[in-house]
Amino acid sequence: MERFKIFLLTVAVCVLVTSQESTTDPPVPQIQSEWSEAFHGEKVSLKCVIQDSNSWNYTWFKGLNEIVSNDETNIQGNTLTLSVQSGHGGVYECQAELQDRNVTTAKSPPHSLRVHELPKPELSIVSQWKTFYPTEKLTLKCSIKEDSNKWDYEWFRNGALLSQDKDISFSGNTLSISSVNVVHAGQYTCRGKHQTRKPVTTGKTEALQLNVHDTTPKPTITKNQWFEPFYSKERVQLNCNMPGVGWEYHWYKGSNRLTTSPEFTIDSVSVTDTGDYQCKAQRGDFSVDSETLQVRVQDPPKPQIQSEWTEAFHGEKVSLQCVIQDSESWKYTWFRDQNKMVSKDGTIIMIGNTLTLSVQSDHGGVYECQAELQDRNVMTTKSPAHSLRVHGPQPTIVLKQDPSYPEIYTGEQVRLICSIQEKTSKWQYIWEKDSRQVNTDPSNPVYTIQSASLPQNGEYSCQVRRGEKTSSKSRKLTVKEPPKPELSIMSQWKTFYPTEKLTLKCSIKEDSDKWDYEWFRNGAPLSQDKDISFSGNKLSISSVNVVHAGQYTCRGKHQTRKPVTTGKTEALQLHVHDITPKADISKHQWFEFFYTEERVHLNCTMSGVGWQYQWYKGSSPLIKNAELAFSSVSHTHIGDYHCKAQRGDFSVNSETLQVQVQARPAVSLSLETELGDIMTGDMTLRCNVSDGRQWNYTWFMNGQQLNETSDLLKRKGNEETIKSEFKCKGINTERPLYSALSDGFIANNIIFKRKILLAISLCLVCCIVILIIGCIVLKITRKPEVKETAQDDLFFSMTDSKIQAASPMKEYMDNSPTELEECQEKEELITDRTSAVQEDAVIKDEETPASEANGLISFKGL
């Protein structure tokens, strides 16, 4: 093995020496770079790569000139980095020299680099105008002619880089401002940024000044004549003007487009041309609405003749006025019976809009007037006709009474009206009663009595006087007192409780259906509210309270003769208690709760007479009676009870009485299992009420009460006993006087079965104990055999020692299987018999019904 290693070492040394003695040419370096073209200002890296692991020094050449490091040229290891300038274009080579060995490679293959000058972008504005208004849209365009699709663009305002926002957006070489405002004003520049050669950016363009007005003027509207309103058939010319150039104008009436022109003309307007006119000045996508100009067009106004003269007497002076409801200057023309009128010999005078007549018999007829607007050639239609009737020398008097009732009540206002049937005016009126003048104003044809009284009964006359013309007429006036009302209360009782209903009646026997009624309490007028209502001659109080107490009066008020009221009735005193007593509930025993089967007796009472009673459980009605009784309560009677006492429409609820019903204390009946009872065959039962109080007990066998009061009952386990049913209940001197009755217990054969099961279990326990003691004694008393082995030789093999050496425990274990097997067989036999007996007992016991075992199943495990 050692010789083989020496041989391999020798071979390796020979191979190493041979390899060191061989020679090769130096490797040729290669220039690696993705840069064959570059823009001025870009950073370009060239790497000189040699495919071996020696340490080399590198030299770079451009053309025939060696490159040295400076601010624009940096050589680090095998990498040449250029900050490209215009003179960096050309052919590059590299050469490497092996460190410490004076070995130089050949030059690398040449690598060409072409340097381009950065293009110059141009900034322009896409519009015909240079000044913008707020909300106008603006578009700037940055153009690079060389490889335009390879450039992205950066935008600047006042030298600061711009970014997109809600108004400014970029798309390709375009900057758009969707809504210009003053913050967008300033000097804009842009530059290109190459898409794939990220550091490459062009220079900025020359600054473009953008001007933005701080406000947008509205177009102004003018019209040829500033009339308000225009009349039909006049000419209307509207002009729209907006400062600046490039505007188009659109005219609108409301939302309807009319024409596109700075001028809008209607040669002959009509009423349908009335409306709101507006013009819109538009430049590109930007538009400005003018203020709304309202053009009102109406037909010329219609004149009206105003005059109180429709009838006149011969020789009187009559004036007619032609009235137009505006402030223009009009010229008036008059017509009678369709004929144009002219002034005539002092009987017909026309001045301005007034026509004055000194009435002659031929002046009766139909008068009209017409007006012409000066300087506008506008003519109105004729006025409606005004008739004038000419009478003879004397007027006809008409004397009326208002109101025209045959009898006037005292306090009522009455007017006597004196009129002239011919509708003439300027008469004097003299009123007399018993030949004595009673009026002071002769110009008033009405004599008014503000509040009639009995002394104003009498004969009244009216005398009319105008110039020398007089005439008179008389009328009798009758005045009487209003009727007397009576006040009564509509109930059987005079004293009321809060919330009770009350009705008062005010009666007037004379023309009872023609009167309304006013109500007073303690002299103050009453009005309807949430409690008080009026219906006809009745006052109803839906819910009386103490504020309604007092002295009530009423009076009548005539329905059609409004000022007429009767005198007040005599006062009626109304008494109202300050509180309403509640109906009182009582029960014969005032227990906090009742036990089942007890009697409950409830009574409802209310002070006073005339009450009816209704009982409720919760909201459910029960019986109408003052008494509610339950002879034997149960859980179904649990609840809240109250009664209602009712008198007329008024009712009073009692307080709520809670009836609580509680189950009687539960009692448990159990079988007491004692060893002595099992051996003697006796049966001991225990009765227990577990509520913490001392109880006596009553026992029942087959329904018959036993003479036992203890909680324990002992009985012999004979045939009669085990087939009988036992029950018990607790007895006490305090409520509850007795408990619930226990469930029944029937023993059947359970006593004898448990005796047998206990005996078998004891036998099995004894057998197992004896068997275990026997096995322990057998193991202790039996001695193991001792084997002596001669030691023939002090030197023995390991195999022999393993075969011959054995421990005493092993010998015992080898000899004892027979004894252990015997013990195990006996134990299994006994265990199997025990299990069989127990299973048989349990099965038979479980077959007994639970109703007979009465909760004693726990004994099955014994």
Short mmCIF file of C-alpha atoms in Angstrom, two decimals, residues 338 420 494 521 528 558 699 744 774:
data_model
loop_
_atom_site.label_atom_id
_atom_site.label_comp_id
_atom_site.label_asym_id
_atom_site.label_seq_id
_atom_site.Cartn_x
_atom_site.Cartn_y
_atom_site.Cartn_z
CA GLN A 338 -118.13 106.52 -32.87
CA ILE A 420 -130.06 108.59 -5.69
CA LYS A 494 -122.34 67.85 41.03
CA ARG A 521 -114.96 80.83 33.66
CA GLN A 528 -111.16 75.18 23.06
CA HIS A 558 -126.00 85.53 16.84
CA TRP A 699 -97.27 8.56 55.98
CA GLY A 744 -95.16 6.64 45.45
CA GLY A 774 -51.95 -18.70 49.69
#
